[in-house]
Amino acid sequence: MSIQVDVLKKVPVREQEPAVRAKNFEEVCLGYNEEEARAEASRCLKCKNPRCVQGCPVSIDIPGFIKQVEAGNTKEAYKVISLYSALPAVCGRVCPQESQCEQQCIRGIKGEAVSIGKLERYVADWARENNVKPQVTAEKKNKKVAVIGSGPAGLTCAGDLARMGYDVTIFEALHEAGGVLSYGIPEFRLPKSTVVRSEIENVKNLGVKIETNVVIGKSTTIDELISEEGFDAVFIGSGAGLPKFMGIPGENANGVFSANEYLTRSNLMKAFQEDYDTPIAGGKKVAVVGGGNVAMDAARTALRLGAEVHIVYRRSEAELPARVEEVHHAKEEGIIFDLLTNPKEILVDENGWVKGMTCVKMELGEPDASGRRRPVEVPGSEFTLELDTVIMSLGTSPNPLISSTTEGLEINGHKCIIAKEEDGQTTKESVYAGGDAVTGAATVILAMGAGKAAAKGIDEYLSK
């Protein structure tokens, strides 16, 4: 191994230069090659009691796969990972490892944690490039399960159930499978044609059928799936696609988007490609309101479509909910952060288009229920940003279509489906749920963890 390994420091990962990548939609992070991956894997302490596994929502045998990477047995490493995760190439790219497995890594007590996410990505990419598929082992059970939604929760639940031998059909409302992986996360973080499609194909190879353009609650209902189509159980992984707005004056103007709509137009409808005719108002001066990962995705997409972009967020940088890596990349690319700033009104021209936004400066007061310090307005600090586009990225809630058309399915005050955390069981017998439809907008890996727990719950229910 010619790479000199400093056990206290991660092997750096190659990336596109900021000035170059800010003008294209190709992947920012280029990942490890074999030599780099083996060098990074050699930093693992192979703990007897691996805390990293406890920090992983899908409980991957992390030391087990890393040991195989270090030895150069990438195929064996993939076999280990695919026992636990249906979407390793996705997780290796978009999971917040720094607050999960890597946060628990013992190596990180002295020095930097092992790059678990980048190693997982390396293994999954190697498997795709070498046409290695996950194994199907279980005998077929004579039971049918319907999965609603083909996002991370649905794909994980379906993949696990298929491995257990169930006959699984996914019903997807849109014309393409993948849920948030296809419409929400931009190409430069998660390539669709290579990574997302091949992960979906792997789930189909396990025997899972996917029917697109089926809107549950309109095309058919959950009750009909059970009573007329003979499904023995149903998993709801329909996500949270209903955007939230601030309720300030001018929010209905032309040029105001939800981050959901903006990203869907770009990612699913390919508005960023010149040979597609889906329109998107690129904007020359764009403000994105919010500070989460979705806000960073929308801002970095607008930048690549040619705009000057401001992130407007009412707290300080320390409270930004986005991953540190996303904020770092956004800054490198030239996105302007207007922190401790809150919008008051969107200004509209005589033709009904956005022309600016009145904002007020904020300061941090006492902590609120979330534990973060509550932002308070600074009197007399109003100012105006000149803009032509505003993107609201304030979170999402589940669409009430499924809950309103399913008798006996209870929801909470946030319109989220009530389900047990340990097995996904809802208030309706044989119906399970997980992911953003239950928690509201959260991370890909937490949705996968919920899909996994529900698959186990459904198996226990149907085995009885």
Coordinates of C-alpha atoms in Angstrom, one line a residue:
M1 CA 0.0 0.0 0.0
S2 CA 1.7 3.2 -1.2
I3 CA -0.6 5.6 0.6
Q4 CA 0.9 6.8 3.9
V5 CA -1.8 6.3 6.6
D6 CA -2.0 8.7 9.5
V7 CA -4.2 6.7 11.9
L8 CA -5.5 9.9 13.4
K9 CA -6.7 11.4 10.1
K10 CA -9.2 10.3 7.5
V11 CA -7.8 9.5 4.0
P12 CA -9.0 12.6 2.1
V13 CA -11.7 12.1 -0.6
R14 CA -11.3 13.6 -4.0
E15 CA -13.9 16.3 -5.1
Q16 CA -14.6 18.4 -8.1
E17 CA -13.1 21.9 -7.7
P18 CA -15.7 24.4 -6.4
A19 CA -15.4 26.8 -9.3
V20 CA -15.9 24.0 -11.8
R21 CA -18.7 22.1 -10.0
A22 CA -20.8 25.3 -9.4
K23 CA -21.5 25.3 -13.2
N24 CA -22.4 21.6 -13.7
F25 CA -24.7 18.9 -12.2
E26 CA -22.1 16.2 -12.0
E27 CA -21.3 14.6 -8.7
V28 CA -19.3 16.8 -6.3
C29 CA -17.6 14.0 -4.3
L30 CA -15.7 11.5 -6.4
G31 CA -15.3 8.8 -3.8
Y32 CA -12.4 6.5 -3.0
N33 CA -10.5 4.2 -5.3
E34 CA -9.4 0.8 -4.1
E35 CA -6.1 1.9 -2.7
E36 CA -7.6 4.8 -0.8
A37 CA -10.5 2.6 0.5
R38 CA -8.1 0.0 1.8
A39 CA -5.9 2.6 3.5
E40 CA -8.9 4.2 5.2
A41 CA -10.2 0.7 6.2
S42 CA -6.9 0.0 7.9
R43 CA -7.7 2.8 10.4
C44 CA -10.6 0.8 11.9
L45 CA -9.9 -0.5 15.4
K46 CA -12.1 -3.6 14.9
C47 CA -13.7 -3.1 18.3
K48 CA -15.0 -6.1 20.2
N49 CA -18.1 -4.1 21.1
P50 CA -18.6 -1.9 18.0
R51 CA -20.5 1.3 19.0
C52 CA -20.7 2.3 15.3
V53 CA -23.3 -0.5 14.7
Q54 CA -25.4 0.9 17.5
G55 CA -25.3 4.3 15.8
C56 CA -26.6 2.9 12.5
P57 CA -30.4 2.9 12.1
V58 CA -30.2 -0.2 10.0
S59 CA -27.6 -2.0 12.2
I60 CA -25.0 -2.8 9.4
D61 CA -22.1 -5.0 10.6
I62 CA -19.7 -2.1 10.0
P63 CA -16.5 -3.7 11.3
G64 CA -17.4 -6.8 9.3
F65 CA -17.6 -5.1 6.0
I66 CA -14.6 -2.8 6.7
K67 CA -12.4 -5.8 7.5
Q68 CA -13.2 -7.2 4.1
V69 CA -12.4 -3.9 2.4
E70 CA -9.0 -3.8 4.1
A71 CA -8.3 -7.3 2.9
G72 CA -9.2 -6.3 -0.7
N73 CA -12.3 -8.6 -0.6
T74 CA -14.8 -6.0 -1.9
K75 CA -17.3 -8.6 -3.1
E76 CA -17.4 -10.1 0.4
A77 CA -17.8 -6.6 1.9
Y78 CA -20.8 -6.0 -0.4
K79 CA -22.4 -9.4 0.8
V80 CA -22.1 -8.2 4.4
I81 CA -23.7 -4.8 3.7
S82 CA -26.5 -6.1 1.5
L83 CA -27.7 -8.4 4.4
Y84 CA -28.7 -5.2 6.2
S85 CA -29.2 -2.4 3.6
A86 CA -31.1 -2.3 0.3
L87 CA -29.6 1.1 -0.6
P88 CA -25.9 1.2 0.2
A89 CA -24.8 3.4 -2.7
V90 CA -27.5 5.9 -1.6
C91 CA -26.6 5.8 2.1
G92 CA -22.9 6.1 1.4
R93 CA -23.7 9.5 -0.2
V94 CA -26.6 11.1 1.7
C95 CA -26.6 9.7 5.2
P96 CA -25.6 12.0 8.1
Q97 CA -22.9 9.5 9.2
E98 CA -21.2 12.3 11.3
S99 CA -24.2 12.3 13.7
Q100 CA -24.7 8.5 13.6
C101 CA -22.2 5.7 13.1
E102 CA -19.2 7.9 12.8
Q103 CA -20.2 9.9 15.9
Q104 CA -19.9 6.6 17.8
C105 CA -16.6 5.5 16.3
I106 CA -13.9 4.9 19.0
R107 CA -11.2 6.0 16.6
G108 CA -12.9 9.5 16.7
I109 CA -12.2 9.9 20.4
K110 CA -8.5 10.6 19.5
G111 CA -8.3 11.9 16.0
E112 CA -10.9 11.6 13.2
A113 CA -13.6 8.9 13.0
V114 CA -13.2 6.2 10.2
S115 CA -15.0 7.4 7.0
I116 CA -17.7 4.7 7.3
G117 CA -20.0 6.4 4.7
K118 CA -17.3 6.8 2.1
L119 CA -16.3 3.2 2.5
E120 CA -19.9 2.0 2.1
R121 CA -20.2 4.1 -1.0
Y122 CA -16.9 2.6 -2.4
V123 CA -18.2 -1.0 -1.8
A124 CA -21.6 -0.3 -3.3
D125 CA -20.2 1.5 -6.4
W126 CA -17.7 -1.4 -6.9
A127 CA -20.6 -3.9 -6.8
R128 CA -22.6 -1.9 -9.4
E129 CA -19.6 -1.5 -11.7
N130 CA -18.9 -5.2 -11.4
N131 CA -22.5 -6.3 -11.8
V132 CA -22.6 -8.0 -8.3
K133 CA -26.2 -8.4 -7.1
P134 CA -27.7 -9.0 -3.6
Q135 CA -28.6 -12.6 -2.9
V136 CA -32.1 -14.0 -2.6
T137 CA -32.3 -17.0 -0.2
A138 CA -35.6 -17.4 1.5
E139 CA -38.3 -19.9 0.3
K140 CA -41.4 -18.3 -1.1
K141 CA -44.3 -17.7 1.4
N142 CA -47.8 -17.7 0.1
K143 CA -48.5 -14.2 1.4
K144 CA -48.9 -10.8 -0.5
V145 CA -47.8 -7.5 0.9
A146 CA -48.5 -4.0 -0.6
V147 CA -46.0 -1.2 -0.1
I148 CA -47.2 2.3 -0.7
G149 CA -44.4 4.6 -1.9
S150 CA -41.1 3.7 -3.5
G151 CA -38.9 6.1 -1.4
P152 CA -36.3 4.8 1.1
A153 CA -38.8 3.5 3.6
G154 CA -40.8 1.6 1.0
L155 CA -37.8 0.2 -0.9
T156 CA -36.2 -1.0 2.3
C157 CA -39.4 -2.6 3.7
A158 CA -40.1 -4.2 0.3
G159 CA -36.5 -5.5 -0.1
D160 CA -36.5 -7.0 3.4
L161 CA -39.9 -8.7 2.9
A162 CA -38.9 -10.1 -0.5
R163 CA -35.8 -11.6 1.2
M164 CA -38.1 -13.2 3.7
G165 CA -40.1 -14.8 0.8
Y166 CA -43.1 -12.6 0.6
D167 CA -44.8 -11.6 -2.7
V168 CA -44.4 -7.7 -2.6
T169 CA -45.8 -5.0 -4.9
I170 CA -44.9 -1.4 -4.5
F171 CA -47.4 1.3 -5.6
E172 CA -45.8 4.6 -6.6
A173 CA -47.9 7.8 -7.3
L174 CA -45.3 9.3 -9.6
H175 CA -44.1 8.1 -13.1
E176 CA -40.7 7.1 -11.8
A177 CA -39.8 5.1 -8.7
G178 CA -37.4 6.3 -6.0
G179 CA -39.5 8.8 -4.0
V180 CA -37.3 11.6 -2.5
L181 CA -34.2 9.9 -4.0
S182 CA -35.5 10.6 -7.5
Y183 CA -37.3 14.0 -7.0
G184 CA -35.8 15.5 -4.0
I185 CA -32.0 15.1 -3.8
P186 CA -30.1 16.8 -6.6
E187 CA -28.0 15.0 -9.3
F188 CA -24.8 16.5 -7.9
R189 CA -25.3 14.7 -4.6
L190 CA -27.1 11.5 -5.9
P191 CA -26.8 10.6 -9.6
K192 CA -30.1 9.2 -10.8
S193 CA -29.3 7.1 -13.9
T194 CA -26.4 5.3 -12.3
V195 CA -26.9 5.1 -8.5
V196 CA -30.7 5.4 -7.9
R197 CA -31.8 3.3 -10.8
S198 CA -29.4 0.5 -10.1
E199 CA -30.4 0.4 -6.4
I200 CA -34.1 0.2 -7.5
E201 CA -33.2 -2.6 -10.0
N202 CA -31.5 -4.5 -7.1
V203 CA -34.7 -4.4 -5.1
K204 CA -36.6 -5.6 -8.2
N205 CA -34.1 -8.4 -8.6
L206 CA -35.2 -9.7 -5.2
G207 CA -38.7 -10.2 -6.8
V208 CA -40.3 -6.9 -5.9
K209 CA -42.9 -5.6 -8.4
I210 CA -43.2 -1.8 -8.8
E211 CA -46.4 -0.2 -10.3
T212 CA -46.0 3.5 -11.0
N213 CA -48.7 6.2 -11.6
V214 CA -50.9 4.6 -8.8
V215 CA -52.2 7.2 -6.4
I216 CA -53.5 5.4 -3.3
G217 CA -56.6 7.2 -2.1
K218 CA -57.6 8.0 -5.8
S219 CA -56.7 5.0 -8.1
T220 CA -57.5 2.6 -5.3
T221 CA -57.7 2.6 -1.5
I222 CA -55.9 0.6 1.2
D223 CA -59.2 -1.1 2.1
E224 CA -59.6 -2.2 -1.5
L225 CA -56.1 -3.5 -1.6
I226 CA -56.9 -5.8 1.3
S227 CA -60.5 -6.7 0.6
E228 CA -60.5 -6.9 -3.3
E229 CA -56.9 -7.5 -4.3
G230 CA -56.0 -10.0 -1.6
F231 CA -53.1 -8.3 0.1
D232 CA -52.4 -9.8 3.5
A233 CA -50.7 -6.6 4.9
V234 CA -49.9 -3.1 3.8
F235 CA -47.0 -0.8 4.5
I236 CA -47.4 2.9 4.1
G237 CA -44.2 4.7 3.2
S238 CA -45.7 7.6 1.3
G239 CA -43.4 10.3 2.6
A240 CA -44.2 13.9 3.5
G241 CA -44.7 15.9 0.3
L242 CA -46.9 18.7 1.4
P243 CA -44.8 21.9 1.7
K244 CA -45.1 24.4 4.6
F245 CA -45.2 28.2 4.0
M246 CA -44.7 31.2 6.3
G247 CA -48.0 32.9 5.8
I248 CA -46.4 36.3 5.1
P249 CA -47.8 38.9 2.6
G250 CA -46.7 38.3 -1.1
E251 CA -46.2 34.5 -0.7
N252 CA -48.6 33.8 -3.6
A253 CA -46.6 35.9 -6.1
N254 CA -45.2 34.4 -9.3
G255 CA -41.6 33.4 -8.6
V256 CA -42.3 31.9 -5.1
F257 CA -41.7 28.2 -5.0
S258 CA -41.7 25.5 -2.4
A259 CA -38.3 23.7 -2.3
N260 CA -40.3 20.6 -3.1
E261 CA -41.7 21.9 -6.3
Y262 CA -38.4 23.5 -7.3
L263 CA -36.3 20.4 -6.8
T264 CA -38.9 18.1 -8.4
R265 CA -38.9 20.2 -11.5
S266 CA -35.2 20.0 -11.7
N267 CA -34.5 16.4 -10.5
L268 CA -37.5 14.4 -11.7
M269 CA -38.5 16.5 -14.8
K270 CA -34.8 17.1 -15.7
A271 CA -35.3 20.9 -16.1
F272 CA -31.6 21.4 -15.7
Q273 CA -30.9 19.5 -19.0
E274 CA -31.0 21.5 -22.2
D275 CA -32.6 18.6 -24.2
Y276 CA -35.6 18.5 -21.9
D277 CA -38.5 20.9 -22.3
T278 CA -39.7 21.1 -18.7
P279 CA -39.6 24.8 -17.8
I280 CA -38.1 26.1 -14.6
A281 CA -37.8 29.8 -13.7
G282 CA -34.1 29.8 -13.1
G283 CA -34.0 33.3 -11.6
K284 CA -31.1 35.7 -11.5
K285 CA -31.3 36.6 -7.8
V286 CA -32.7 33.9 -5.5
A287 CA -33.4 33.7 -1.8
V288 CA -33.9 30.3 -0.2
V289 CA -35.6 30.6 3.2
G290 CA -34.6 27.8 5.6
G291 CA -31.4 26.1 6.8
G292 CA -31.8 22.3 6.4
N293 CA -30.4 19.9 3.8
V294 CA -33.3 20.6 1.5
A295 CA -32.5 24.3 1.6
M296 CA -28.9 23.6 0.7
D297 CA -30.0 21.4 -2.2
A298 CA -32.4 24.1 -3.5
A299 CA -29.8 26.8 -3.1
R300 CA -27.0 24.8 -4.9
T301 CA -29.4 23.9 -7.7
A302 CA -30.4 27.5 -8.2
L303 CA -26.7 28.5 -8.3
R304 CA -26.0 25.9 -11.0
L305 CA -29.0 27.3 -13.0
G306 CA -27.1 30.6 -13.1
A307 CA -28.4 32.6 -10.1
E308 CA -26.8 34.6 -7.3
V309 CA -28.2 32.8 -4.2
H310 CA -28.8 33.8 -0.6
I311 CA -29.7 31.5 2.2
V312 CA -32.0 33.3 4.6
Y313 CA -32.1 31.7 8.0
R314 CA -33.4 33.1 11.3
R315 CA -30.8 31.5 13.6
S316 CA -27.0 31.5 13.6
E317 CA -24.7 29.0 11.8
A318 CA -24.3 26.9 14.9
E319 CA -28.1 26.1 14.7
L320 CA -28.2 25.3 11.0
P321 CA -29.9 21.8 10.7
A322 CA -28.1 21.0 7.5
R323 CA -25.1 18.6 7.4
V324 CA -21.8 20.4 8.0
E325 CA -20.5 19.0 4.7
E326 CA -23.5 20.5 2.8
V327 CA -22.9 23.9 4.4
H328 CA -19.2 23.7 3.6
H329 CA -19.9 22.8 0.0
A330 CA -22.5 25.6 -0.4
K331 CA -20.0 28.2 1.0
E332 CA -17.2 26.9 -1.3
E333 CA -19.5 27.3 -4.3
G334 CA -20.3 30.9 -3.5
I335 CA -23.7 30.9 -1.8
I336 CA -24.3 33.9 0.4
F337 CA -25.5 33.1 4.0
D338 CA -27.8 35.8 5.5
L339 CA -28.0 34.4 9.0
L340 CA -30.0 35.7 12.0
T341 CA -32.4 37.1 9.3
N342 CA -36.1 36.5 9.0
P343 CA -38.5 37.4 6.1
K344 CA -41.4 39.7 6.8
E345 CA -42.9 40.3 3.4
I346 CA -42.4 39.3 -0.3
L347 CA -42.5 42.4 -2.5
V348 CA -44.4 42.1 -5.7
D349 CA -44.3 44.2 -8.9
E350 CA -47.3 45.4 -11.0
N351 CA -47.4 42.1 -13.0
G352 CA -47.5 39.9 -9.9
W353 CA -43.9 38.8 -9.9
V354 CA -41.4 38.8 -7.0
K355 CA -39.2 41.9 -6.9
G356 CA -37.8 41.7 -3.4
M357 CA -38.2 40.6 0.2
T358 CA -38.4 42.7 3.3
C359 CA -36.4 41.0 6.1
V360 CA -35.6 41.8 9.8
K361 CA -32.4 41.0 11.7
M362 CA -32.7 38.6 14.6
E363 CA -30.8 37.9 17.8
L364 CA -30.9 34.7 19.9
G365 CA -32.8 34.7 23.2
E366 CA -33.6 31.8 25.6
P367 CA -33.8 28.2 24.4
D368 CA -37.2 27.0 23.1
A369 CA -38.8 23.5 23.3
S370 CA -36.4 22.2 20.7
G371 CA -33.4 23.2 22.9
R372 CA -32.2 25.8 20.4
R373 CA -32.1 29.4 21.4
R374 CA -35.2 31.2 20.2
P375 CA -34.7 34.0 17.6
V376 CA -36.0 37.4 18.6
E377 CA -36.5 40.4 16.3
V378 CA -34.1 43.3 16.6
P379 CA -36.3 46.5 16.6
G380 CA -35.8 48.8 13.6
S381 CA -33.5 46.5 11.7
E382 CA -35.7 45.9 8.6
F383 CA -34.0 45.9 5.2
T384 CA -34.8 44.8 1.7
L385 CA -33.2 42.2 -0.5
E386 CA -33.8 42.7 -4.3
L387 CA -34.8 39.3 -5.7
D388 CA -36.7 37.7 -8.6
T389 CA -37.2 34.3 -7.0
V390 CA -38.0 33.0 -3.4
I391 CA -37.8 29.3 -2.5
M392 CA -39.5 28.3 0.8
S393 CA -37.7 25.4 2.5
L394 CA -39.5 25.2 5.8
G395 CA -40.2 21.5 6.0
T396 CA -43.1 19.3 4.8
S397 CA -46.0 17.3 6.2
P398 CA -47.7 14.1 4.9
N399 CA -50.4 14.5 2.3
P400 CA -53.7 13.7 4.0
L401 CA -55.0 11.7 1.0
I402 CA -54.2 8.2 2.4
S403 CA -55.4 8.9 6.0
S404 CA -58.6 10.5 4.8
T405 CA -59.5 7.5 2.6
T406 CA -58.6 4.8 5.1
E407 CA -61.1 3.9 7.8
G408 CA -59.6 3.3 11.3
L409 CA -56.2 4.8 10.4
E410 CA -55.4 7.5 13.0
I411 CA -53.2 10.6 12.6
N412 CA -51.8 13.1 15.0
G413 CA -52.0 16.9 15.1
H414 CA -49.3 17.2 12.5
K415 CA -51.3 15.0 10.1
C416 CA -48.7 12.2 10.6
I417 CA -49.9 8.6 10.7
I418 CA -49.7 7.2 14.3
A419 CA -47.5 4.0 14.3
K420 CA -45.4 2.2 16.8
E421 CA -41.7 2.9 16.5
E422 CA -40.6 -0.7 17.2
D423 CA -42.6 -2.4 14.4
G424 CA -44.5 0.3 12.5
Q425 CA -48.0 -1.0 13.5
T426 CA -50.7 1.6 13.0
T427 CA -54.2 1.8 14.6
K428 CA -55.6 -0.4 11.8
E429 CA -55.0 -4.1 11.8
S430 CA -52.6 -5.4 9.1
V431 CA -51.6 -1.9 8.1
Y432 CA -48.1 -0.7 9.0
A433 CA -46.3 2.7 8.3
G434 CA -42.9 4.3 8.6
G435 CA -40.6 7.1 7.4
D436 CA -41.7 10.7 6.8
A437 CA -45.4 9.7 6.7
V438 CA -45.0 8.9 10.4
T439 CA -42.3 11.3 11.6
G440 CA -42.7 14.2 9.2
A441 CA -39.6 15.2 7.1
A442 CA -36.5 13.4 8.4
T443 CA -33.4 11.7 6.9
V444 CA -33.2 8.9 4.3
I445 CA -31.5 6.5 6.8
L446 CA -34.2 7.0 9.5
A447 CA -36.8 6.2 6.9
M448 CA -34.9 3.1 6.0
G449 CA -34.7 2.1 9.6
A450 CA -38.5 2.5 9.9
G451 CA -39.0 0.4 6.8
K452 CA -36.8 -2.3 8.2
A453 CA -38.6 -2.3 11.6
A454 CA -42.0 -2.5 9.8
A455 CA -40.8 -5.5 7.6
K456 CA -40.0 -7.3 10.8
G457 CA -43.3 -6.3 12.3
I458 CA -45.2 -7.5 9.2
D459 CA -43.3 -10.8 9.2
E460 CA -44.2 -11.4 12.8
Y461 CA -47.9 -10.5 12.2
L462 CA -48.2 -12.7 9.1
S463 CA -46.3 -15.6 10.7
K464 CA -49.0 -15.8 13.4

